C-alpha atoms as a PDB file:
ATOM      1  CA  LYS A   1      40.008  16.355 -18.551  1.00  0.00           C
ATOM      2  CA  MET A   2      42.327  14.749 -21.097  1.00  0.00           C
ATOM      3  CA  LEU A   3      44.396  11.592 -21.361  1.00  0.00           C
ATOM      4  CA  ILE A   4      47.384  10.879 -23.592  1.00  0.00           C
ATOM      5  CA  ALA A   5      47.137   7.649 -25.596  1.00  0.00           C
ATOM      6  CA  GLU A   6      49.627   5.878 -27.868  1.00  0.00           C
ATOM      7  CA  LEU A   7      48.777   4.543 -31.291  1.00  0.00           C
ATOM      8  CA  LEU A   8      49.029   0.731 -31.340  1.00  0.00           C
ATOM      9  CA  ALA A   9      47.771  -0.155 -34.821  1.00  0.00           C
ATOM     10  CA  VAL A  10      46.436   1.302 -38.050  1.00  0.00           C
ATOM     11  CA  ASP A  11      43.710  -0.512 -39.989  1.00  0.00           C
ATOM     12  CA  THR A  12      45.098  -1.315 -43.436  1.00  0.00           C
ATOM     13  CA  ALA A  13      41.831  -2.320 -45.111  1.00  0.00           C
ATOM     14  CA  PRO A  14      41.008  -0.236 -48.198  1.00  0.00           C
ATOM     15  CA  TYR A  15      38.667   2.710 -47.596  1.00  0.00           C
ATOM     16  CA  VAL A  16      38.758   2.166 -43.823  1.00  0.00           C
ATOM     17  CA  ASN A  17      40.500   4.812 -41.722  1.00  0.00           C
ATOM     18  CA  GLN A  18      40.623   3.529 -38.167  1.00  0.00           C
ATOM     19  CA  ILE A  19      43.309   3.245 -35.498  1.00  0.00           C
ATOM     20  CA  THR A  20      43.722   1.333 -32.250  1.00  0.00           C
ATOM     21  CA  LEU A  21      44.854   3.108 -29.062  1.00  0.00           C
ATOM     22  CA  ASP A  22      46.458   1.763 -25.884  1.00  0.00           C
ATOM     23  CA  LYS A  23      43.735   3.085 -23.550  1.00  0.00           C
ATOM     24  CA  GLY A  24      40.357   1.518 -22.788  1.00  0.00           C
ATOM     25  CA  SER A  25      37.540   1.252 -20.274  1.00  0.00           C
ATOM     26  CA  ARG A  26      40.002   0.878 -17.362  1.00  0.00           C
ATOM     27  CA  GLU A  27      40.968   4.517 -17.962  1.00  0.00           C
ATOM     28  CA  GLY A  28      37.346   5.626 -18.496  1.00  0.00           C
ATOM     29  CA  VAL A  29      37.412   5.784 -22.307  1.00  0.00           C
ATOM     30  CA  TYR A  30      33.872   5.835 -23.743  1.00  0.00           C
ATOM     31  CA  ILE A  31      32.236   5.364 -27.153  1.00  0.00           C
ATOM     32  CA  GLY A  32      31.874   8.684 -28.952  1.00  0.00           C
ATOM     33  CA  GLN A  33      34.816  10.252 -27.133  1.00  0.00           C
ATOM     34  CA  PRO A  34      36.644  12.926 -29.185  1.00  0.00           C
ATOM     35  CA  VAL A  35      40.272  12.232 -30.122  1.00  0.00           C
ATOM     36  CA  ILE A  36      42.676  15.017 -31.109  1.00  0.00           C
ATOM     37  CA  ASP A  37      46.374  15.411 -31.826  1.00  0.00           C
ATOM     38  CA  ALA A  38      48.526  18.517 -31.359  1.00  0.00           C
ATOM     39  CA  ASN A  39      47.151  20.015 -34.583  1.00  0.00           C
ATOM     40  CA  GLY A  40      43.431  19.213 -34.615  1.00  0.00           C
ATOM     41  CA  VAL A  41      40.602  16.694 -34.578  1.00  0.00           C
ATOM     42  CA  MET A  42      41.588  13.089 -35.365  1.00  0.00           C
ATOM     43  CA  GLY A  43      38.256  11.317 -34.877  1.00  0.00           C
ATOM     44  CA  GLN A  44      36.185   9.631 -32.212  1.00  0.00           C
ATOM     45  CA  VAL A  45      36.137   6.377 -30.285  1.00  0.00           C
ATOM     46  CA  VAL A  46      33.814   3.751 -31.789  1.00  0.00           C
ATOM     47  CA  GLN A  47      34.770   0.656 -29.779  1.00  0.00           C
ATOM     48  CA  VAL A  48      36.136   0.227 -26.253  1.00  0.00           C
ATOM     49  CA  GLY A  49      37.784  -2.782 -24.643  1.00  0.00           C
ATOM     50  CA  PRO A  50      39.377  -3.025 -21.194  1.00  0.00           C
ATOM     51  CA  ILE A  51      42.857  -1.933 -22.344  1.00  0.00           C
ATOM     52  CA  THR A  52      42.414  -0.693 -25.931  1.00  0.00           C
ATOM     53  CA  SER A  53      39.996   1.376 -27.970  1.00  0.00           C
ATOM     54  CA  ARG A  54      39.252   1.827 -31.657  1.00  0.00           C
ATOM     55  CA  VAL A  55      38.951   5.255 -33.295  1.00  0.00           C
ATOM     56  CA  ILE A  56      37.269   6.172 -36.573  1.00  0.00           C
ATOM     57  CA  MET A  57      39.280   8.938 -38.229  1.00  0.00           C
ATOM     58  CA  ILE A  58      37.671  12.090 -39.630  1.00  0.00           C
ATOM     59  CA  ASN A  59      38.755  11.115 -43.150  1.00  0.00           C
ATOM     60  CA  ASP A  60      36.775   7.851 -42.981  1.00  0.00           C
ATOM     61  CA  PRO A  61      33.607   8.083 -45.127  1.00  0.00           C
ATOM     62  CA  ARG A  62      31.473   6.880 -42.186  1.00  0.00           C
ATOM     63  CA  SER A  63      32.510   9.770 -39.958  1.00  0.00           C
ATOM     64  CA  GLY A  64      30.845  13.155 -39.763  1.00  0.00           C
ATOM     65  CA  VAL A  65      31.861  16.394 -38.062  1.00  0.00           C
ATOM     66  CA  ALA A  66      29.753  19.525 -37.554  1.00  0.00           C
ATOM     67  CA  ILE A  67      32.062  22.400 -38.509  1.00  0.00           C
ATOM     68  CA  GLN A  68      32.144  26.165 -38.885  1.00  0.00           C
ATOM     69  CA  ASN A  69      34.160  28.535 -41.096  1.00  0.00           C
ATOM     70  CA  THR A  70      36.310  30.852 -38.938  1.00  0.00           C
ATOM     71  CA  ARG A  71      36.154  33.669 -41.509  1.00  0.00           C
ATOM     72  CA  ASN A  72      32.382  33.989 -41.993  1.00  0.00           C
ATOM     73  CA  GLY A  73      30.712  31.593 -39.538  1.00  0.00           C
ATOM     74  CA  LEU A  74      29.212  29.359 -42.255  1.00  0.00           C
ATOM     75  CA  ARG A  75      28.239  26.000 -40.706  1.00  0.00           C
ATOM     76  CA  THR A  76      28.151  22.648 -42.488  1.00  0.00           C
ATOM     77  CA  VAL A  77      29.001  18.972 -42.041  1.00  0.00           C
ATOM     78  CA  ALA A  78      32.225  17.340 -43.177  1.00  0.00           C
ATOM     79  CA  VAL A  79      32.675  13.656 -44.002  1.00  0.00           C
ATOM     80  CA  GLY A  80      35.742  11.667 -44.880  1.00  0.00           C
ATOM     81  CA  ASP A  81      36.784  10.846 -48.413  1.00  0.00           C
ATOM     82  CA  SER A  82      38.886   7.675 -48.340  1.00  0.00           C
ATOM     83  CA  TYR A  83      39.794   8.007 -51.993  1.00  0.00           C
ATOM     84  CA  THR A  84      41.646  11.314 -51.508  1.00  0.00           C
ATOM     85  CA  GLY A  85      42.342  11.094 -47.754  1.00  0.00           C
ATOM     86  CA  LYS A  86      40.787  14.516 -47.359  1.00  0.00           C
ATOM     87  CA  ILE A  87      37.506  15.756 -45.899  1.00  0.00           C
ATOM     88  CA  LYS A  88      34.526  16.724 -48.078  1.00  0.00           C
ATOM     89  CA  LEU A  89      31.894  19.298 -47.152  1.00  0.00           C
ATOM     90  CA  LEU A  90      28.284  18.204 -47.649  1.00  0.00           C
ATOM     91  CA  TYR A  91      25.433  20.120 -49.307  1.00  0.00           C
ATOM     92  CA  VAL A  92      27.126  23.501 -49.688  1.00  0.00           C
ATOM     93  CA  ALA A  93      25.385  25.896 -52.085  1.00  0.00           C
ATOM     94  CA  LYS A  94      27.409  26.981 -55.094  1.00  0.00           C
ATOM     95  CA  THR A  95      26.894  30.596 -54.014  1.00  0.00           C
ATOM     96  CA  ALA A  96      28.407  30.051 -50.540  1.00  0.00           C
ATOM     97  CA  ASP A  97      31.315  32.334 -49.629  1.00  0.00           C
ATOM     98  CA  ILE A  98      34.052  29.694 -49.282  1.00  0.00           C
ATOM     99  CA  LYS A  99      37.608  30.262 -50.464  1.00  0.00           C
ATOM    100  CA  VAL A 100      40.752  28.174 -50.675  1.00  0.00           C
ATOM    101  CA  GLY A 101      42.618  28.715 -47.406  1.00  0.00           C
ATOM    102  CA  ASP A 102      39.505  29.122 -45.221  1.00  0.00           C
ATOM    103  CA  ILE A 103      39.914  27.383 -41.873  1.00  0.00           C
ATOM    104  CA  TYR A 104      37.194  25.220 -40.339  1.00  0.00           C
ATOM    105  CA  ILE A 105      36.784  24.371 -36.656  1.00  0.00           C
ATOM    106  CA  THR A 106      34.320  22.175 -34.771  1.00  0.00           C
ATOM    107  CA  SER A 107      31.038  24.024 -34.270  1.00  0.00           C
ATOM    108  CA  GLY A 108      30.019  22.226 -31.087  1.00  0.00           C
ATOM    109  CA  LEU A 109      26.703  21.252 -32.703  1.00  0.00           C
ATOM    110  CA  GLY A 110      25.668  17.615 -32.920  1.00  0.00           C
ATOM    111  CA  ASP A 111      26.949  16.745 -29.426  1.00  0.00           C
ATOM    112  CA  LYS A 112      30.039  14.922 -30.756  1.00  0.00           C
ATOM    113  CA  TYR A 113      32.921  17.390 -30.503  1.00  0.00           C
ATOM    114  CA  PRO A 114      33.499  20.414 -28.276  1.00  0.00           C
ATOM    115  CA  GLU A 115      33.436  23.794 -30.026  1.00  0.00           C
ATOM    116  CA  GLY A 116      36.576  25.401 -31.427  1.00  0.00           C
ATOM    117  CA  TYR A 117      38.930  22.520 -32.287  1.00  0.00           C
ATOM    118  CA  PRO A 118      40.742  22.817 -35.661  1.00  0.00           C
ATOM    119  CA  VAL A 119      39.417  20.445 -38.339  1.00  0.00           C
ATOM    120  CA  GLY A 120      41.012  21.548 -41.594  1.00  0.00           C
ATOM    121  CA  SER A 121      41.585  24.165 -44.259  1.00  0.00           C
ATOM    122  CA  VAL A 122      40.000  24.433 -47.702  1.00  0.00           C
ATOM    123  CA  VAL A 123      42.271  23.122 -50.478  1.00  0.00           C
ATOM    124  CA  ALA A 124      39.773  22.861 -53.363  1.00  0.00           C
ATOM    125  CA  VAL A 125      36.494  24.506 -54.377  1.00  0.00           C
ATOM    126  CA  SER A 126      34.629  23.349 -57.502  1.00  0.00           C
ATOM    127  CA  ASN A 127      31.327  24.719 -58.805  1.00  0.00           C
ATOM    128  CA  ASP A 128      30.529  22.199 -61.540  1.00  0.00           C
ATOM    129  CA  PRO A 129      27.280  23.324 -63.259  1.00  0.00           C
ATOM    130  CA  THR A 130      26.201  19.690 -63.720  1.00  0.00           C
ATOM    131  CA  LYS A 131      26.163  19.069 -59.945  1.00  0.00           C
ATOM    132  CA  PRO A 132      23.593  20.462 -57.494  1.00  0.00           C
ATOM    133  CA  PHE A 133      26.121  21.517 -54.823  1.00  0.00           C
ATOM    134  CA  ALA A 134      29.657  22.856 -54.683  1.00  0.00           C
ATOM    135  CA  GLU A 135      32.448  20.309 -54.174  1.00  0.00           C
ATOM    136  CA  ILE A 136      34.708  21.510 -51.390  1.00  0.00           C
ATOM    137  CA  TYR A 137      37.622  19.607 -49.879  1.00  0.00           C
ATOM    138  CA  LEU A 138      39.595  20.248 -46.706  1.00  0.00           C
ATOM    139  CA  GLN A 139      43.077  19.122 -45.781  1.00  0.00           C
ATOM    140  CA  PRO A 140      42.760  17.827 -42.206  1.00  0.00           C
ATOM    141  CA  SER A 141      44.585  19.881 -39.564  1.00  0.00           C
ATOM    142  CA  ALA A 142      45.517  16.731 -37.638  1.00  0.00           C
ATOM    143  CA  HIS A 143      48.451  14.716 -38.919  1.00  0.00           C
ATOM    144  CA  LEU A 144      46.344  11.623 -39.519  1.00  0.00           C
ATOM    145  CA  SER A 145      49.053   9.469 -41.068  1.00  0.00           C
ATOM    146  CA  SER A 146      51.999  10.373 -38.844  1.00  0.00           C
ATOM    147  CA  THR A 147      50.790  11.102 -35.309  1.00  0.00           C
ATOM    148  CA  ARG A 148      51.867   8.556 -32.674  1.00  0.00           C
ATOM    149  CA  GLN A 149      50.329  10.170 -29.594  1.00  0.00           C
ATOM    150  CA  VAL A 150      46.801  11.544 -29.259  1.00  0.00           C
ATOM    151  CA  LEU A 151      44.638  13.144 -26.613  1.00  0.00           C
ATOM    152  CA  LEU A 152      41.371  11.597 -25.487  1.00  0.00           C
ATOM    153  CA  VAL A 153      39.071  14.466 -24.491  1.00  0.00           C
ATOM    154  CA  TRP A 154      36.343  14.192 -21.877  1.00  0.00           C
ATOM    155  CA  TYR A 155      33.694  16.359 -23.490  1.00  0.00           C
ATOM    156  CA  GLN A 156      31.941  18.318 -20.721  1.00  0.00           C
ATOM    157  CA  LYS A 157      28.471  17.009 -21.606  1.00  0.00           C
ATOM    158  CA  HIS A 158      29.739  13.479 -20.905  1.00  0.00           C
ATOM    159  CA  ALA A 159      32.117  14.093 -17.986  1.00  0.00           C
END
């Protein structure tokens, strides 16, 4: 089950990546509900009113997405990086087989997003010897700054 929603507002506060949609509890929207656009994962619902809902975007530093590399199956967690607008992978070993261009999808783990939705592709890999983990950034698949319509997904575990 899916429902099309229109973007009503974008939060303009620094380092906050949230949007407001024109659908709410009247249409059955729930907290934690996945939100996607035509290209990939946008975020999830964090607040629901009768006629509107608020969504935290995947590039917000307070969001987290369990993801998996489509090339080799490597699983990790991605969080938002408000400074760059991209997504950063957490706690990846410097020896991990990750290359620029690798595509990541939702892994279905963590009970937040269904498995198999596009999240992003690797745009930067850095193995700085002074840092304990590799620094890896993804460009989100979803058009976070230009999409006007989104899909609210009823994840089967919550339907």
